[in-house]
Short mmCIF file of N, CA and C in Angstrom, two decimals:
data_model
loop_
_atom_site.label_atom_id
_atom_site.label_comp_id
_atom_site.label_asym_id
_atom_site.label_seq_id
_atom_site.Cartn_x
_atom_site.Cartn_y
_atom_site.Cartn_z
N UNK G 11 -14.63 -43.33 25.79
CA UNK G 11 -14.21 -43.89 27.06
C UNK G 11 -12.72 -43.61 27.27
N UNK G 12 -12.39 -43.70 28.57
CA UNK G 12 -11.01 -43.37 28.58
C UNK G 12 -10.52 -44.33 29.16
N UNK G 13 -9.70 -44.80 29.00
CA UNK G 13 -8.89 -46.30 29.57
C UNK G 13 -8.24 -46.21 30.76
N UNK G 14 -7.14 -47.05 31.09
CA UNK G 14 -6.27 -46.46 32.17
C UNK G 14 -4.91 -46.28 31.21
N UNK G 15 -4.77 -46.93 29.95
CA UNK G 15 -3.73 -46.71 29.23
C UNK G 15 -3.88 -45.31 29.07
N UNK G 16 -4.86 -44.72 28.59
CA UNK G 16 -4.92 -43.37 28.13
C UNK G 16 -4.82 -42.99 29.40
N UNK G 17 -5.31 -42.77 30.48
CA UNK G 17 -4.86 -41.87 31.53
C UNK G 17 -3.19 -42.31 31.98
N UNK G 18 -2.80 -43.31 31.81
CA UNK G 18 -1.56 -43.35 31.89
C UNK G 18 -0.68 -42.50 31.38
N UNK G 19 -0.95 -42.44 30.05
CA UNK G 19 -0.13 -41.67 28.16
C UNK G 19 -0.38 -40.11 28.85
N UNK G 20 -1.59 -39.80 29.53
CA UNK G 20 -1.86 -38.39 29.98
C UNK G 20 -1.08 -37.90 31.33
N UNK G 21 -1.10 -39.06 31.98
CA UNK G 21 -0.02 -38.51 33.48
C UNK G 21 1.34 -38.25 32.69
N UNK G 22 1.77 -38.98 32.36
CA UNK G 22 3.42 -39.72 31.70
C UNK G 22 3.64 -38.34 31.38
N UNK G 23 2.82 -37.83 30.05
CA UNK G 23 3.27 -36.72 29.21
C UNK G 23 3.05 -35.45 30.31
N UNK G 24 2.12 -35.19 31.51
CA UNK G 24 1.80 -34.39 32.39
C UNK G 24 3.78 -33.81 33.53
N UNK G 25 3.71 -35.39 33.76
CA UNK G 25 4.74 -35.41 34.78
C UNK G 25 6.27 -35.25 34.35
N UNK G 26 6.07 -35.55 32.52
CA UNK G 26 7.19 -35.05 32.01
C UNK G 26 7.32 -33.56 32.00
N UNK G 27 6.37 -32.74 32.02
CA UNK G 27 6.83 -31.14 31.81
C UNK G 27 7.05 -30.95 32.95
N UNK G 28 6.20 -31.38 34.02
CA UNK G 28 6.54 -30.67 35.19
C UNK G 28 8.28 -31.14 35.53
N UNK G 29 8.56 -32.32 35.26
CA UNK G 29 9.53 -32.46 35.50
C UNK G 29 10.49 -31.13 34.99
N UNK G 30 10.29 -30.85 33.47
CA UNK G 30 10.81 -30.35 32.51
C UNK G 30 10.58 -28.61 33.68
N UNK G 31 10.10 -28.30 34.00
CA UNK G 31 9.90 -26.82 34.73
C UNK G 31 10.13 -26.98 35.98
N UNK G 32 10.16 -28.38 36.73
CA UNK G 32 10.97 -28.55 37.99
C UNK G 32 10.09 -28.22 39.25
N UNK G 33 8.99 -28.89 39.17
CA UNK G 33 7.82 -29.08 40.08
C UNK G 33 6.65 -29.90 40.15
N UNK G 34 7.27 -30.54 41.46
CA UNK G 34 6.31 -31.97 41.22
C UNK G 34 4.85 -31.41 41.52
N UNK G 35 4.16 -31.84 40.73
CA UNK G 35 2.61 -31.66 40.79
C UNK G 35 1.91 -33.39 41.30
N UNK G 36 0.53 -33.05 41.24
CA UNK G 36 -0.30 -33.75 41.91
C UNK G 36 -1.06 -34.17 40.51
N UNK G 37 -0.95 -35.14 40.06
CA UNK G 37 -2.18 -35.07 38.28
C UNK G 37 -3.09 -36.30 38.64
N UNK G 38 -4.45 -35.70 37.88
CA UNK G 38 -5.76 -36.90 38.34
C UNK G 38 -6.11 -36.65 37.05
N UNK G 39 -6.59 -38.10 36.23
CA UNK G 39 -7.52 -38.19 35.63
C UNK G 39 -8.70 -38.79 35.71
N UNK G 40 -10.07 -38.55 35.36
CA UNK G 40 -11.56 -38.65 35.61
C UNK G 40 -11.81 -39.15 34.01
N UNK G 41 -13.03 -39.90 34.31
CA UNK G 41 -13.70 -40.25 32.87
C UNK G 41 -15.22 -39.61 33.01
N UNK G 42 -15.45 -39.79 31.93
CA UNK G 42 -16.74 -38.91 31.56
C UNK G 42 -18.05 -38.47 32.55
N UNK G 43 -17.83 -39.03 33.35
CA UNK G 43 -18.65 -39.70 34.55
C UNK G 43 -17.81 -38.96 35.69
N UNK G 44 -16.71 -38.77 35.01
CA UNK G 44 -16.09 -37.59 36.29
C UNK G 44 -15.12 -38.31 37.41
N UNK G 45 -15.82 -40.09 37.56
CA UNK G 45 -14.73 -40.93 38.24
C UNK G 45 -12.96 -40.85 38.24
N UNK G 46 -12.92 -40.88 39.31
CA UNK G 46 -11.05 -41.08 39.16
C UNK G 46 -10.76 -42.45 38.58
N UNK G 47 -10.14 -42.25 37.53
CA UNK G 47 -9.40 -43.39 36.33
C UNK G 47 -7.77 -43.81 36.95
N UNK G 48 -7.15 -42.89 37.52
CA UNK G 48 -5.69 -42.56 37.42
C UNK G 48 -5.35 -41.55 38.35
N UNK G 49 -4.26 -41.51 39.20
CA UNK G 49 -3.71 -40.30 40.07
C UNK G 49 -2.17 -40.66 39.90
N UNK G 50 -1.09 -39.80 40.05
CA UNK G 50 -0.02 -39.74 40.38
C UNK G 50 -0.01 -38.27 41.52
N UNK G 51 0.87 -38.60 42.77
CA UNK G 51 1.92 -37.91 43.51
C UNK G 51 3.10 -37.59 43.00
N UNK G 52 3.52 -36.51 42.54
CA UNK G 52 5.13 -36.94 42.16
C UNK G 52 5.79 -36.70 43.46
N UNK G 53 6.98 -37.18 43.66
CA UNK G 53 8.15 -36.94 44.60
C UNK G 53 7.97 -35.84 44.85
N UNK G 54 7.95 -35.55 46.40
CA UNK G 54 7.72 -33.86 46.76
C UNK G 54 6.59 -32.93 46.52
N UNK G 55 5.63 -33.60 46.21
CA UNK G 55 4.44 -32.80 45.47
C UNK G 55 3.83 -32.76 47.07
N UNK G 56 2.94 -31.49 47.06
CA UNK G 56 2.13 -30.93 48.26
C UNK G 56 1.19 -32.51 48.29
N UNK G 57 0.92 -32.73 49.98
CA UNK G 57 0.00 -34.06 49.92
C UNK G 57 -1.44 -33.01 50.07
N UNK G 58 -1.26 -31.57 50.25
CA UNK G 58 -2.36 -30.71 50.57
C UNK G 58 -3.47 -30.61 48.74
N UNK G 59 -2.20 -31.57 47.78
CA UNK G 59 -2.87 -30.87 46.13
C UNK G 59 -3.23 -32.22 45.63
N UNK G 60 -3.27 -33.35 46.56
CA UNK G 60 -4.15 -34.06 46.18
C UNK G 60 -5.54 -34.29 45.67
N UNK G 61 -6.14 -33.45 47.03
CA UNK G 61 -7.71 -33.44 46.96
C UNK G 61 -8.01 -32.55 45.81
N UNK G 62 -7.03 -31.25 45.78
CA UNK G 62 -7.15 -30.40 44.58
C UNK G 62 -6.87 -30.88 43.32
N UNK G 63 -6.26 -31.69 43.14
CA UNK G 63 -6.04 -32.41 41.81
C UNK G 63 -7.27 -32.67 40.75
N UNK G 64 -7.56 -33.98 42.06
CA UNK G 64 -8.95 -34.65 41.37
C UNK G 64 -10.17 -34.07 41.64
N UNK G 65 -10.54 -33.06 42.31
CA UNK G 65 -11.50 -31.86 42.45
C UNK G 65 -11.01 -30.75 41.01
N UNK G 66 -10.43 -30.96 40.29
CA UNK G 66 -9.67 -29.52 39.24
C UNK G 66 -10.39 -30.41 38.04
N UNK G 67 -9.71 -32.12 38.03
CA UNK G 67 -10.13 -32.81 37.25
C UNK G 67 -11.70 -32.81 36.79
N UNK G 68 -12.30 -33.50 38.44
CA UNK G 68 -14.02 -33.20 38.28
C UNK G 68 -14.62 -32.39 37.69
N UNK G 69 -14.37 -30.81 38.10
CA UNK G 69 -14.72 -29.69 37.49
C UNK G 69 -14.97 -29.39 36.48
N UNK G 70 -13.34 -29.46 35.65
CA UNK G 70 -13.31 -29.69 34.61
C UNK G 70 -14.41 -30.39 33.57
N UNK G 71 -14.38 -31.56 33.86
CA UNK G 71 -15.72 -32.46 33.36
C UNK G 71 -17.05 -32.44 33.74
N UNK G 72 -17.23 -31.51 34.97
CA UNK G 72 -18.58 -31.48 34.90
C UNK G 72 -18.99 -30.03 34.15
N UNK G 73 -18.57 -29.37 33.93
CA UNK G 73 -18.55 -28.19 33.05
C UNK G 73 -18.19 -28.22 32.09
N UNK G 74 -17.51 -29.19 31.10
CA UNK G 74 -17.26 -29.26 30.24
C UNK G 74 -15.83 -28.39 29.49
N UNK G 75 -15.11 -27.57 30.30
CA UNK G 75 -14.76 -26.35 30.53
C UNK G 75 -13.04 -26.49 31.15
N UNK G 76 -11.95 -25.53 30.75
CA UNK G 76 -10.51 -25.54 31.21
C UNK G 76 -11.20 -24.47 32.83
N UNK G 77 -10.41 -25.05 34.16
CA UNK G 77 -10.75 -24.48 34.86
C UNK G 77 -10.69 -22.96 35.05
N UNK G 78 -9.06 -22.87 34.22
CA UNK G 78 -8.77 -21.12 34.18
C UNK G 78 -9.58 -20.41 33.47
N UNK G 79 -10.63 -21.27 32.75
CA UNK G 79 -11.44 -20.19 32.05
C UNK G 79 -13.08 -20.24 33.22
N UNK G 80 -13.28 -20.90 33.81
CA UNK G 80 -14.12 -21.19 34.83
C UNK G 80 -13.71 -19.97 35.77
N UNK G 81 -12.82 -19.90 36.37
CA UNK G 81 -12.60 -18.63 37.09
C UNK G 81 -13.00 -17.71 36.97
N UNK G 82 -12.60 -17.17 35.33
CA UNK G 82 -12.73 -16.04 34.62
C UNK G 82 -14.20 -15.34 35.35
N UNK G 83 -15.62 -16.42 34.72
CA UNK G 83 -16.62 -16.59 34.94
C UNK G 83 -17.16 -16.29 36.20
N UNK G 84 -16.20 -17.00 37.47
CA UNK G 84 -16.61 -16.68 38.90
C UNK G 84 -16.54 -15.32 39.52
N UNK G 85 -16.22 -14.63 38.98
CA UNK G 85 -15.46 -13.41 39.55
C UNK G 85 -16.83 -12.46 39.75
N UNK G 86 -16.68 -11.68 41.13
CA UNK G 86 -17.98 -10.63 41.26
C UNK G 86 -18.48 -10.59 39.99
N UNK G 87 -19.33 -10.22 40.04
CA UNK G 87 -20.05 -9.51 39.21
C UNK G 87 -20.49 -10.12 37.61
N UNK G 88 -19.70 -11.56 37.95
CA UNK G 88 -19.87 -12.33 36.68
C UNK G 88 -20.95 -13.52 36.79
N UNK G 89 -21.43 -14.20 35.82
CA UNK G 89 -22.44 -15.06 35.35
C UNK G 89 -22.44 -16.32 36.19
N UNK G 90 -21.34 -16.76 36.92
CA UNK G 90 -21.22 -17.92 37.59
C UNK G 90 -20.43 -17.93 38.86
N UNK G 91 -20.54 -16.12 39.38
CA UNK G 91 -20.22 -16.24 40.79
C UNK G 91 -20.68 -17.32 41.93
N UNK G 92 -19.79 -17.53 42.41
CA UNK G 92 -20.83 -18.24 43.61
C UNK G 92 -20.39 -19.69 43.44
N UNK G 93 -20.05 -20.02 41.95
CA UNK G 93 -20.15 -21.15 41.39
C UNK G 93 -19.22 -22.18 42.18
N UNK G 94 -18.25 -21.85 42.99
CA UNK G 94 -17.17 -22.64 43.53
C UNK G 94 -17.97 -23.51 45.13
N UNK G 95 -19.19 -22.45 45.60
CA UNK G 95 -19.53 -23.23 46.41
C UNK G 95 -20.71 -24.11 45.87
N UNK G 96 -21.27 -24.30 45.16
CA UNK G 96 -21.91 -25.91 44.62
C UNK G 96 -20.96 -27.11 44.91
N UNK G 97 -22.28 -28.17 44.28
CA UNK G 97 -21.83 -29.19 44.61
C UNK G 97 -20.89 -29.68 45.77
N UNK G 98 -21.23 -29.45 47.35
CA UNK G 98 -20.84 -29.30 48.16
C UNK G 98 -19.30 -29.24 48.30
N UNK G 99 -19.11 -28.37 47.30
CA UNK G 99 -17.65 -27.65 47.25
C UNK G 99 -16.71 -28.35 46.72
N UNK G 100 -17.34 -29.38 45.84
CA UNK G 100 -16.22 -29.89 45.25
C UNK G 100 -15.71 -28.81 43.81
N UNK G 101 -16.34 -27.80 43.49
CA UNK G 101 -15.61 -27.56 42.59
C UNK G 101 -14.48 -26.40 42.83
N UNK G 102 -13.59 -26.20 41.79
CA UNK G 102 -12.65 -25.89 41.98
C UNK G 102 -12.43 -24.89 41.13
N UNK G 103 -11.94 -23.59 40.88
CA UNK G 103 -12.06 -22.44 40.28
C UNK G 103 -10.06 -22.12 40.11
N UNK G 104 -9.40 -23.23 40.28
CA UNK G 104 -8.42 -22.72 39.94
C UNK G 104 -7.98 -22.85 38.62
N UNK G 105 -6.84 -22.64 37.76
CA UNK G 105 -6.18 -23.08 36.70
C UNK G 105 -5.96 -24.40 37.04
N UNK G 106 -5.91 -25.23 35.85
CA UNK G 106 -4.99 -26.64 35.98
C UNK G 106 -5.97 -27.86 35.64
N UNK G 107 -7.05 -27.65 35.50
CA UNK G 107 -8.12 -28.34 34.97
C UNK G 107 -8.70 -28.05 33.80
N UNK G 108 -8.19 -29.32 32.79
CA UNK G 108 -8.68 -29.29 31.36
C UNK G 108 -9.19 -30.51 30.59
N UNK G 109 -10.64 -30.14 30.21
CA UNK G 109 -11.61 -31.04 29.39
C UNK G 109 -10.73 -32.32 28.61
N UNK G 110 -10.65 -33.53 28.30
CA UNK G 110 -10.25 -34.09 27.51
C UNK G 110 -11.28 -34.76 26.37
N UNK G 111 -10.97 -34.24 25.30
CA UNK G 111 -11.63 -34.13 23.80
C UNK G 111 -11.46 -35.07 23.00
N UNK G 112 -12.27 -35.72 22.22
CA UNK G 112 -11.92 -36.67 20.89
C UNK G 112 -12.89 -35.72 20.05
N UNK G 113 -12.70 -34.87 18.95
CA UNK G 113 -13.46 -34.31 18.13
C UNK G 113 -13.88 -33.42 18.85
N UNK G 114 -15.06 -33.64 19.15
CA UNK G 114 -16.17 -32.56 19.76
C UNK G 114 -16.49 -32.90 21.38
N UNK G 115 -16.54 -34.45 21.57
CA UNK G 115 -16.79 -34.72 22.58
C UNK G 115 -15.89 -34.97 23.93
N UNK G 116 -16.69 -34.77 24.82
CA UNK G 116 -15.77 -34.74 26.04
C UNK G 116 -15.54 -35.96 26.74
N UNK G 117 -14.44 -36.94 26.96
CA UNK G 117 -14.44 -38.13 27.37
C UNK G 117 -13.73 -37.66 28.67
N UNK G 118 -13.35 -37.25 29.18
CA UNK G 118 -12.59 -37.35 30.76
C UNK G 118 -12.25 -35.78 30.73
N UNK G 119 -11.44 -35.85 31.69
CA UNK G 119 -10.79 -34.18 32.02
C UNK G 119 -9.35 -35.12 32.82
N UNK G 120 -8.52 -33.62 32.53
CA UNK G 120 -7.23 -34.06 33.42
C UNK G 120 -7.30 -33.03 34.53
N UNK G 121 -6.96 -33.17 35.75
CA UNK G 121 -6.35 -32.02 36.93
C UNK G 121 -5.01 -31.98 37.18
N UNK G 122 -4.62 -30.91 37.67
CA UNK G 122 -2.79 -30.57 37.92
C UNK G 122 -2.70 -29.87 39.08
N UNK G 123 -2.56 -30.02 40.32
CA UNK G 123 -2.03 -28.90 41.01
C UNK G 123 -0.93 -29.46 42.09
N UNK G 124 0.13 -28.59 42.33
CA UNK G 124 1.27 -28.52 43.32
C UNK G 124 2.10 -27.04 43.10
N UNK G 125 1.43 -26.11 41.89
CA UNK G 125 2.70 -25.32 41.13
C UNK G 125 1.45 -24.15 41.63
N UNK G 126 2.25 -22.69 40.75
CA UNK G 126 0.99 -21.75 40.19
C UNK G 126 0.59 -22.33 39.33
N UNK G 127 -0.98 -21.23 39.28
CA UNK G 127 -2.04 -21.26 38.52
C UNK G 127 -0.94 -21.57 37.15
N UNK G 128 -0.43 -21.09 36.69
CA UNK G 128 0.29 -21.09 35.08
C UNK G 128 0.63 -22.57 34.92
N UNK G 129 1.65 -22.80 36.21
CA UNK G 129 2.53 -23.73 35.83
C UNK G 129 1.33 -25.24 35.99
N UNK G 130 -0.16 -25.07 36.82
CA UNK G 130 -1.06 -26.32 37.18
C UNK G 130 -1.33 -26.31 35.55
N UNK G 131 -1.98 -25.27 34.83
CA UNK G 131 -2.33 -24.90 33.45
C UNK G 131 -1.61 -25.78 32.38
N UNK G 132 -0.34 -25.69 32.43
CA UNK G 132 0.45 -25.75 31.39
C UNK G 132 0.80 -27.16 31.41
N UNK G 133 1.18 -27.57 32.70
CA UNK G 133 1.03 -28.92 33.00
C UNK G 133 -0.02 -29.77 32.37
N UNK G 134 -0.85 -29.36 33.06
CA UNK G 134 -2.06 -30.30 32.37
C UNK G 134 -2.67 -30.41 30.81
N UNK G 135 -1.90 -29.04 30.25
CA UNK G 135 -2.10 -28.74 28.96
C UNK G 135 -1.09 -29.81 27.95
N UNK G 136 -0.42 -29.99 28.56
CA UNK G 136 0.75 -30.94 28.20
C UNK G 136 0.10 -32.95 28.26
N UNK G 137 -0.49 -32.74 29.26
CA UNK G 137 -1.20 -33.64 29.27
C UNK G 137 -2.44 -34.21 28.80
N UNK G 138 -3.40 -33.54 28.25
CA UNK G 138 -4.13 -32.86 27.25
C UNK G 138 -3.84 -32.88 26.14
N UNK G 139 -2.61 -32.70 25.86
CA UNK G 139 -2.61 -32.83 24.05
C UNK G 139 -2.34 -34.75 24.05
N UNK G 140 -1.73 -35.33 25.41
CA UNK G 140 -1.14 -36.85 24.96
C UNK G 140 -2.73 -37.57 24.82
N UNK G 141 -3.48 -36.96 25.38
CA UNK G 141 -5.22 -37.87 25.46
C UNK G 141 -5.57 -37.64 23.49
#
């Protein structure tokens, strides 16, 4: 289960890098169930990377899967083209969405977006190791 303390410990450590690289992002965390647990806006963050946030988050957890590697997958000619229009489009094929793990299992996912693909990634990767 994921708490709101733990999605807290996961924004905190999220909004510190971005701080640290100097771009406010949009961060959502979801529990296993994919529900929103937690959101932060930072100061200046796109209000357009909201919806993308917690749509990066979802994804994430319903695939079990980092979104940048979900992409990979979507691309012509690959195994899960197409895949972005399911689930009446909530999912999301960008970077910045990553599974959150205890061992093996998947308890929530985090989402990141306001930056590039790298910087939604790295963000959330940051946030990801505090879960």
């Amino acid at each position: 289960m994921i708490t709101l303390a733990d999605a807290r410990r996961v924004i905190a450590a999220a909004e510190n890098k971005a701080d640290d690289i100097g771009q406010p992002m949009n961060i959502a965390v979801v529990d296993a169930g994919g529900n929103l647990v937690a959101h932060v806006r930072m100061d200046r963050a796109w209000m357009g990377s909201v919806d993308i946030s917690i749509k990066k988050a979802w994804t994430s957890r319903a695939f079990d899967v980092a979104t940048r590697d979900l992409a990979k997958l979507a691309q012509p000619g690959a195994d899960f083209f197409g895949i972005h229009a399911s689930n009446d489009g909530r999912v999301m094929i960008f970077a910045g969405g990553i599974p959150l793990r205890r061992g093996d299992e998947v308890l929530g996912a985090v989402g990141v977006s306001g930056g590039s693909g790298k910087q939604d990634h790295e963000v959330a990767e940051a946030g990801a190791k505090a879960f």
